[in-house]
Coordinates of C-alpha atoms and ligand atoms in Angstrom, one line a residue:
X16 CA -169.5 -177.7 -4.7
X17 CA -167.9 -175.7 -7.5
X18 CA -165.3 -172.5 -6.4
X19 CA -164.4 -170.2 -8.7
X20 CA -161.5 -167.6 -8.7
X21 CA -159.2 -167.5 -11.4
X22 CA -159.8 -163.9 -12.7
X23 CA -162.2 -161.0 -10.7
X24 CA -165.4 -162.9 -9.6
X25 CA -165.4 -164.8 -6.4
X26 CA -168.1 -167.5 -7.1
X27 CA -169.4 -170.6 -5.4
X28 CA -172.1 -173.0 -6.2
X29 CA -173.8 -176.0 -5.8
X30 CA -174.5 -178.5 -8.5
X31 CA -176.4 -181.9 -9.0
X32 CA -174.8 -184.8 -11.5
X33 CA -173.3 -182.0 -13.0
X34 CA -176.5 -180.6 -14.5
X35 CA -178.8 -179.4 -12.1
X36 CA -177.6 -176.0 -10.3
X37 CA -179.0 -175.7 -6.6
X38 CA -177.2 -172.5 -6.2
X39 CA -174.9 -170.0 -8.1
X40 CA -173.4 -167.2 -6.2
X41 CA -171.0 -164.6 -7.9
X42 CA -169.4 -161.9 -6.3
X43 CA -168.2 -159.4 -9.2
X44 CA -165.0 -156.9 -8.4
X45 CA -166.1 -155.0 -11.5
X46 CA -166.5 -151.7 -9.7
X47 CA -163.1 -152.2 -7.9
X48 CA -161.1 -152.6 -11.3
X49 CA -163.5 -150.4 -13.3
X50 CA -161.3 -147.4 -12.3
X51 CA -158.2 -148.8 -14.0
X52 CA -159.7 -150.0 -17.2
X53 CA -158.7 -153.7 -16.2
X54 CA -158.0 -156.2 -13.8
X55 CA -155.4 -155.2 -11.2
X56 CA -154.3 -158.6 -9.9
X57 CA -153.3 -157.4 -6.6
X58 CA -156.5 -156.0 -5.8
X59 CA -158.2 -159.2 -7.2
X60 CA -156.5 -161.2 -4.7
X61 CA -157.4 -159.3 -1.8
X62 CA -160.7 -158.8 -2.9
X63 CA -161.2 -162.4 -3.0
X64 CA -160.0 -163.1 0.4
X65 CA -162.5 -160.9 1.5
X66 CA -165.6 -162.8 -0.7
X67 CA -164.6 -166.4 -0.7
X68 CA -165.9 -167.3 3.4
X69 CA -169.1 -165.4 2.6
X70 CA -170.0 -166.3 -1.1
X71 CA -169.2 -170.4 0.2
X72 CA -171.7 -169.9 3.1
X73 CA -174.4 -168.2 0.9
X74 CA -173.9 -170.8 -2.2
X75 CA -174.3 -173.7 0.5
X76 CA -177.3 -171.3 2.3
X77 CA -179.0 -171.0 -1.0
X78 CA -179.1 -174.7 -2.2
X79 CA -180.2 -175.7 1.4
X80 CA -177.4 -178.0 1.9
X81 CA -175.1 -177.7 4.9
X82 CA -171.3 -177.9 3.9
X83 CA -171.3 -181.8 5.7
X84 CA -173.9 -182.9 3.0
X85 CA -171.6 -182.1 0.0
X86 CA -170.4 -185.0 -1.6
X87 CA -166.8 -183.3 -3.4
X88 CA -165.3 -179.6 -3.6
X89 CA -164.1 -178.6 -7.3
X90 CA -161.7 -175.8 -7.6
X91 CA -160.3 -174.2 -10.5
X92 CA -156.4 -174.6 -10.7
X93 CA -156.0 -172.4 -13.7
X94 CA -155.3 -170.9 -16.1
X95 CA -155.6 -167.4 -14.6
X96 CA -154.3 -165.1 -12.2
X97 CA -152.1 -167.0 -10.1
X98 CA -152.9 -164.8 -6.5
X99 CA -156.5 -165.3 -7.5
X100 CA -156.5 -169.1 -8.4
X101 CA -154.5 -169.9 -4.9
X102 CA -157.5 -168.2 -2.5
X103 CA -160.0 -170.4 -4.2
X104 CA -157.5 -173.7 -4.0
X105 CA -156.5 -172.9 -0.6
X106 CA -160.1 -172.5 0.3
X107 CA -161.0 -175.7 -1.6
X108 CA -158.3 -177.7 0.1
X109 CA -159.2 -176.5 3.6
X110 CA -162.8 -177.1 3.1
X111 CA -162.4 -180.8 1.8
X112 CA -160.0 -181.4 4.2
X113 CA -162.0 -180.4 7.1
X114 CA -165.0 -182.0 5.8
X115 CA -163.2 -185.1 5.0
X116 CA -164.4 -184.8 0.9
X117 CA -162.7 -185.6 -2.3
X118 CA -160.9 -182.6 -3.7
X119 CA -161.3 -182.1 -7.6
X120 CA -159.2 -179.8 -9.8
X121 CA -160.8 -178.3 -12.8
X122 CA -159.6 -176.4 -15.7
X123 CA -161.3 -173.2 -15.7
X124 CA -161.8 -173.7 -20.1
X125 CA -163.3 -176.8 -19.4
X126 CA -165.6 -175.4 -17.1
X127 CA -166.7 -172.8 -19.8
X128 CA -167.7 -175.5 -22.1
X129 CA -169.8 -177.6 -19.3
X130 CA -172.1 -174.0 -19.1
X131 CA -173.4 -174.8 -22.1
X132 CA -174.5 -178.4 -21.1
X133 CA -176.2 -176.6 -17.9
X134 CA -178.2 -174.4 -19.9
X135 CA -179.0 -177.2 -22.3
X136 CA -180.1 -179.2 -19.2
X137 CA -182.4 -176.6 -17.8
X138 CA -184.2 -176.3 -21.3
X139 CA -184.6 -180.2 -21.2
X140 CA -181.8 -180.8 -23.9
X141 CA -178.6 -182.4 -24.1
X142 CA -175.6 -181.5 -26.5
X143 CA -174.5 -184.5 -28.8
X144 CA -170.9 -185.1 -29.0
X145 CA -168.3 -184.8 -30.6
X146 CA -168.8 -180.9 -30.9
X147 CA -166.7 -178.0 -31.7
X148 CA -166.5 -175.7 -29.0
X149 CA -165.7 -172.1 -28.9
X150 CA -164.5 -170.0 -25.8
X151 CA -164.2 -166.6 -26.3
X152 CA -163.8 -164.0 -22.9
X153 CA -161.6 -161.6 -22.1
X154 CA -158.5 -163.9 -21.6
X155 CA -159.1 -166.6 -24.0
X156 CA -160.4 -167.3 -27.6
X157 CA -159.9 -170.7 -28.5
X158 CA -161.5 -173.4 -30.6
X159 CA -161.5 -177.1 -29.6
X160 CA -163.0 -180.2 -31.0
X161 CA -164.7 -182.4 -27.8
X162 CA -165.3 -186.0 -27.6
X163 CA -166.4 -188.3 -25.0
X164 CA -163.5 -190.2 -24.2
X165 CA -165.0 -193.6 -24.7
X166 CA -165.9 -192.7 -28.7
X167 CA -161.7 -192.2 -29.3
X168 CA -161.2 -195.9 -28.6
X169 CA -164.4 -197.2 -29.9
X170 CA -166.6 -196.3 -33.0
X171 CA -169.7 -198.3 -30.7
X172 CA -169.9 -195.1 -28.6
X173 CA -172.3 -193.6 -30.7
X174 CA -174.7 -192.7 -27.6
X175 CA -171.6 -190.6 -26.3
X176 CA -173.5 -187.8 -25.1
X177 CA -173.0 -186.5 -21.2
X178 CA -175.1 -189.1 -19.2
X179 CA -176.3 -187.4 -15.8
X180 CA -176.4 -190.4 -13.4
X181 CA -176.7 -189.5 -10.0
X182 CA -172.9 -189.6 -8.2
X183 CA -172.1 -193.1 -7.0
X184 CA -174.5 -194.9 -9.2
X185 CA -171.6 -196.6 -11.0
X186 CA -172.7 -195.6 -14.6
X187 CA -171.9 -192.2 -16.1
X188 CA -169.3 -190.5 -18.6
X189 CA -166.0 -191.5 -18.8
X190 CA -165.2 -187.8 -19.1
X191 CA -164.2 -185.9 -22.5
X192 CA -160.7 -185.0 -24.4
X193 CA -160.3 -181.7 -26.0
X194 CA -158.1 -181.3 -29.3
X195 CA -157.1 -177.9 -29.8
X196 CA -158.1 -176.6 -33.4
X197 CA -156.9 -172.8 -33.3
X198 CA -156.8 -169.7 -30.7
X199 CA -155.9 -166.2 -30.8
X200 CA -152.5 -165.4 -32.0
X201 CA -152.8 -161.9 -29.9
X202 CA -155.4 -160.7 -28.0
X203 CA -158.6 -162.1 -27.3
X204 CA -161.8 -161.2 -28.7
X205 CA -163.1 -159.6 -25.0
X206 CA -160.0 -157.7 -24.6
X207 CA -160.4 -156.4 -27.9
X208 CA -163.8 -155.2 -27.2
X209 CA -162.3 -153.7 -23.7
X210 CA -159.4 -151.7 -25.5
X211 CA -161.8 -150.3 -28.3
X212 CA -164.3 -148.7 -25.6
X213 CA -161.7 -147.8 -23.7
X214 CA -160.2 -145.8 -26.6
X215 CA -163.6 -145.0 -27.5
X216 CA -164.3 -143.2 -23.9
X217 CA -167.1 -145.9 -23.3
X218 CA -165.8 -147.4 -20.0
X219 CA -164.9 -150.8 -18.5
X220 CA -166.1 -153.7 -19.5
X221 CA -166.3 -152.4 -23.2
X222 CA -168.1 -155.8 -23.9
X223 CA -171.8 -155.2 -23.1
X224 CA -172.0 -151.4 -24.0
X225 CA -170.2 -151.7 -27.4
X226 CA -173.2 -154.6 -28.1
X227 CA -175.8 -152.0 -27.4
X228 CA -174.5 -149.1 -29.1
X229 CA -173.9 -151.5 -32.1
X230 CA -177.8 -152.7 -32.1
X231 CA -178.6 -149.1 -31.7
X232 CA -176.4 -147.9 -34.7
X233 CA -179.3 -149.4 -37.0
X234 CA -178.1 -149.6 -40.5
X235 CA -176.3 -146.3 -40.5
X236 CA -173.3 -146.0 -42.7
X237 CA -169.8 -147.3 -41.4
X238 CA -166.9 -144.4 -41.4
X239 CA -164.6 -147.0 -42.3
X240 CA -164.4 -150.6 -43.5
X241 CA -162.8 -153.8 -42.3
X242 CA -162.4 -156.8 -43.9
X243 CA -161.6 -160.6 -42.9
X244 CA -158.4 -161.1 -40.8
X245 CA -156.3 -163.3 -42.1
X246 CA -153.7 -165.4 -40.0
X247 CA -150.4 -167.4 -41.8
X248 CA -150.6 -171.1 -41.0
X249 CA -153.2 -172.2 -39.6
X250 CA -156.7 -170.9 -40.9
X251 CA -158.6 -171.4 -37.6
X252 CA -156.2 -169.2 -35.5
X253 CA -157.7 -165.7 -34.8
X254 CA -156.5 -162.2 -34.6
X255 CA -157.8 -159.2 -33.0
X256 CA -155.0 -156.7 -32.6
X257 CA -154.8 -155.6 -36.2
X258 CA -158.6 -154.7 -35.8
X259 CA -157.9 -153.0 -32.4
X260 CA -155.1 -150.8 -34.0
X261 CA -157.0 -150.0 -37.2
X262 CA -159.7 -148.8 -35.0
X263 CA -157.5 -146.5 -33.1
X264 CA -155.8 -145.2 -35.9
X265 CA -159.2 -144.6 -37.5
X266 CA -160.2 -142.3 -34.7
X267 CA -156.4 -141.0 -33.9
X268 CA -156.3 -139.5 -37.7
X269 CA -160.1 -137.9 -37.6
X270 CA -159.8 -134.9 -34.4
X271 CA -163.7 -135.0 -34.9
X272 CA -163.7 -137.4 -32.7
X273 CA -162.0 -135.9 -29.7
X274 CA -164.7 -133.6 -28.3
X275 CA -167.3 -136.5 -28.1
X276 CA -164.9 -138.8 -26.8
X277 CA -163.6 -135.9 -23.9
X278 CA -167.7 -135.6 -23.1
X279 CA -168.3 -139.2 -22.6
X280 CA -165.1 -139.7 -20.6
X281 CA -166.0 -136.6 -18.3
X282 CA -169.4 -138.3 -17.9
X283 CA -168.2 -141.6 -17.0
X284 CA -166.2 -139.9 -14.5
X285 CA -169.2 -138.6 -12.8
X286 CA -170.6 -142.1 -12.5
X287 CA -172.9 -141.8 -15.8
X288 CA -172.2 -145.0 -17.5
X289 CA -175.4 -146.7 -18.4
X290 CA -176.2 -147.2 -22.0
X291 CA -179.1 -144.6 -21.7
X292 CA -176.7 -142.0 -20.5
X293 CA -174.0 -142.4 -23.2
X294 CA -175.8 -143.2 -26.3
X295 CA -176.7 -139.3 -26.5
X296 CA -173.1 -138.7 -26.7
X297 CA -172.2 -140.8 -29.3
X298 CA -172.3 -139.3 -33.2
X299 CA -173.6 -141.2 -35.6
X300 CA -170.2 -141.5 -37.4
X301 CA -169.0 -143.2 -34.0
X302 CA -172.1 -145.9 -34.1
X303 CA -171.2 -146.5 -37.7
X304 CA -167.7 -147.4 -36.3
X305 CA -169.1 -149.3 -33.1
X306 CA -170.9 -151.5 -35.5
X307 CA -168.5 -152.1 -38.2
X308 CA -166.0 -153.0 -35.4
X309 CA -168.6 -155.9 -33.6
X310 CA -169.4 -156.9 -37.7
X311 CA -165.8 -157.7 -37.7
X312 CA -165.2 -159.8 -34.7
X313 CA -168.6 -161.4 -35.0
X314 CA -167.8 -162.7 -38.5
X315 CA -164.3 -164.0 -37.9
X316 CA -165.4 -165.8 -34.7
X317 CA -168.5 -167.4 -36.5
X318 CA -166.7 -168.2 -40.0
X319 CA -163.8 -169.7 -37.9
X320 CA -166.2 -171.8 -35.7
X321 CA -168.3 -173.3 -38.8
X322 CA -165.4 -174.1 -40.7
X323 CA -163.9 -175.6 -37.7
X324 CA -167.1 -177.6 -37.2
X325 CA -167.4 -178.5 -41.1
X326 CA -163.9 -180.0 -41.3
X327 CA -164.6 -182.1 -38.0
X328 CA -167.9 -183.3 -39.7
X329 CA -169.6 -182.5 -36.0
X330 CA -173.4 -181.7 -35.7
X331 CA -172.9 -179.4 -32.9
X332 CA -171.2 -176.4 -31.8
X333 CA -170.9 -174.8 -27.9
X334 CA -170.1 -171.3 -27.5
X335 CA -168.9 -169.8 -23.9
X336 CA -167.3 -167.4 -22.4
X337 CA -168.2 -163.6 -21.4
X338 CA -168.3 -162.7 -25.4
X339 CA -170.7 -165.1 -26.1
X340 CA -173.2 -162.9 -24.3
X341 CA -173.0 -160.8 -27.5
X342 CA -176.3 -160.5 -29.2
X343 CA -175.0 -160.1 -32.5
X344 CA -172.6 -163.0 -32.0
X345 CA -175.7 -165.5 -31.0
X346 CA -178.0 -164.6 -33.7
X347 CA -175.4 -165.1 -36.5
X348 CA -174.7 -168.0 -35.0
X349 CA -178.2 -169.3 -35.1
X350 CA -178.7 -168.2 -38.4
X351 CA -175.6 -170.1 -39.8
X352 CA -176.2 -173.2 -37.6
X353 CA -179.5 -173.6 -39.0
X354 CA -178.5 -173.3 -42.5
X355 CA -175.5 -176.0 -41.9
X356 CA -177.8 -178.1 -40.1
X357 CA -175.8 -178.0 -36.8
X358 CA -177.1 -177.1 -33.4
X359 CA -175.6 -174.3 -31.6
X360 CA -175.6 -174.2 -27.8
X361 CA -175.1 -171.1 -25.7
X362 CA -175.3 -170.7 -21.9
X363 CA -177.6 -167.9 -20.4
X364 CA -175.5 -164.5 -20.4
X365 CA -174.6 -165.4 -16.4
X366 CA -173.7 -168.6 -17.0
X367 CA -171.5 -166.9 -20.1
X368 CA -169.1 -165.1 -17.6
X369 CA -167.1 -166.6 -15.0
X370 CA -169.2 -168.7 -12.4
X371 CA -168.3 -171.4 -10.3
X372 CA -171.6 -173.8 -11.2
X373 CA -169.5 -174.5 -14.8
X374 CA -166.4 -175.6 -12.5
X375 CA -169.0 -178.0 -10.6
X376 CA -170.3 -179.4 -13.9
X377 CA -166.9 -179.9 -15.2
X378 CA -166.0 -182.0 -12.1
X379 CA -168.7 -184.1 -12.5
X380 CA -167.0 -186.8 -14.6
X381 CA -163.8 -187.0 -12.6
X382 CA -166.3 -187.1 -9.6
X383 CA -167.6 -190.5 -11.3
X384 CA -164.1 -191.6 -11.9
X385 CA -162.8 -190.8 -8.4
X386 CA -159.9 -188.6 -10.3
X387 CA -159.3 -186.7 -6.9
X388 CA -156.7 -184.0 -6.3
X389 CA -154.8 -184.1 -2.9
X390 CA -153.2 -181.4 -0.9
X391 CA -150.2 -180.9 -3.6
X392 CA -152.6 -179.2 -5.8
X393 CA -151.2 -175.5 -6.9
X394 CA -152.4 -172.9 -9.4
X395 CA -151.4 -173.4 -12.6
X396 CA -151.5 -169.7 -14.5
X397 CA -151.3 -171.1 -17.9
X398 CA -153.3 -174.2 -18.1
X399 CA -153.6 -175.9 -21.7
X400 CA -156.7 -178.1 -22.3
X401 CA -156.3 -181.8 -23.8
Ligands
LIG512 O1 -165.8 -164.9 -19.3 P1 -165.2 -163.8 -18.8 O2 -166.5 -163.2 -17.6 O3 -164.2 -163.1 -18.1 C1 -163.0 -164.1 -18.6 O4 -162.7 -165.0 -18.3 O5 -162.2 -163.0 -19.4 O6 -165.4 -162.6 -19.8 C2 -165.6 -161.5 -20.2 C3 -165.2 -160.5 -21.3 C4 -164.9 -159.0 -21.2 O7 -163.6 -158.6 -22.0 C5 -166.3 -158.1 -21.7 O8 -165.9 -157.2 -22.2 C6 -166.5 -159.5 -22.5 O9 -166.7 -160.7 -22.0 N1 -168.0 -159.2 -22.7 C7 -168.6 -159.4 -23.8 C8 -169.9 -158.8 -23.3 N2 -170.6 -159.1 -22.5 C9 -169.2 -159.4 -21.8 N3 -168.2 -158.9 -25.7 C10 -169.1 -158.9 -25.9 N4 -170.5 -158.5 -26.0 C11 -171.1 -158.8 -24.7 N5 -172.2 -158.7 -24.6
LIG513 ZN1 -163.5 -167.1 -18.0

């Protein structure tokens, strides 16, 4: 069983052999945080406390297993909000201790990467390693090179893909290593989506609504052009705060935006936050602006990831995290990857955002290797991978 509580989703899932999802239950807190325009840590911890027991029970029930039948309990150790993480960790420890099951600590970022493996498995596929992984969410925008651990020591490990032996069968993967290739210097891409949506009076979270508005914009002329972002030093680093500020200045300097922003804020206040309700309140100029913003984000994410894949000489790219649900991002990756003869994998939208199936999947190699945590396990707010 996987348990996830690093941010604003309380989640539990039962997964077999790191690949087959028997259940995946996610209780979202979006409605609680929406009116503040972002996650309020104190409210998040309290809500996790309320949700953790029913969510874990529901996950076991939907999977048709008793808690006693589980092989291990995996929990997110970090990165994330300490108060939120502690709820999942404390409950996970208690459950493991009470049931006499091993406890496994998982890095949330490694979880996001494994969501792509879960999805591929659903389609009867298995991503080949090594791979370049882009994790792009509200809290993270980071590029890794992922290898099967055995590959690092022996060139003979050509078939170093994930294996899916049953727990305890003796075989199985020796786990993975991760090398960070680049990361955002400032805002995460999802954070830029959320901030731009907020300043345009489009509510929270910003990604899903901007995604749909950009698609609705079609080929309207953009009122402004945003060039590719340059980051000095590491060419694989990202930066999104300049883009967000460029949108802010563009809007601030043009009073014609004020009236429609006020109208949308009023609509949101009255509970009309659906795409169909907000679209008629957006001028062509706003649609063009949203599309140009999204073009800039997508271009930077895709170009740097594909450059990384080419530099590392890998044939696989994995894209995960909340922003991986973006339709233009997916379509652009598919197109670029096809040209470059690279295979790109995405989780489905429900596995892209925070969930516990990905935590259970990432825990599996540790389960096979019997790398367990003990009761000293603590929340780690900033936790590097690799
Ligand atoms: O992975 P996630 O659920 O939580 C974090 O770990 O951050 O990601 C949430 C982020 C939010 O910033 C949200 O605006 C963004 O993912 N997001 C999207 C889309 N759906 C969610 N961004 C762009 N396009 C989308 N369709
Ligand atoms: Zn996440």
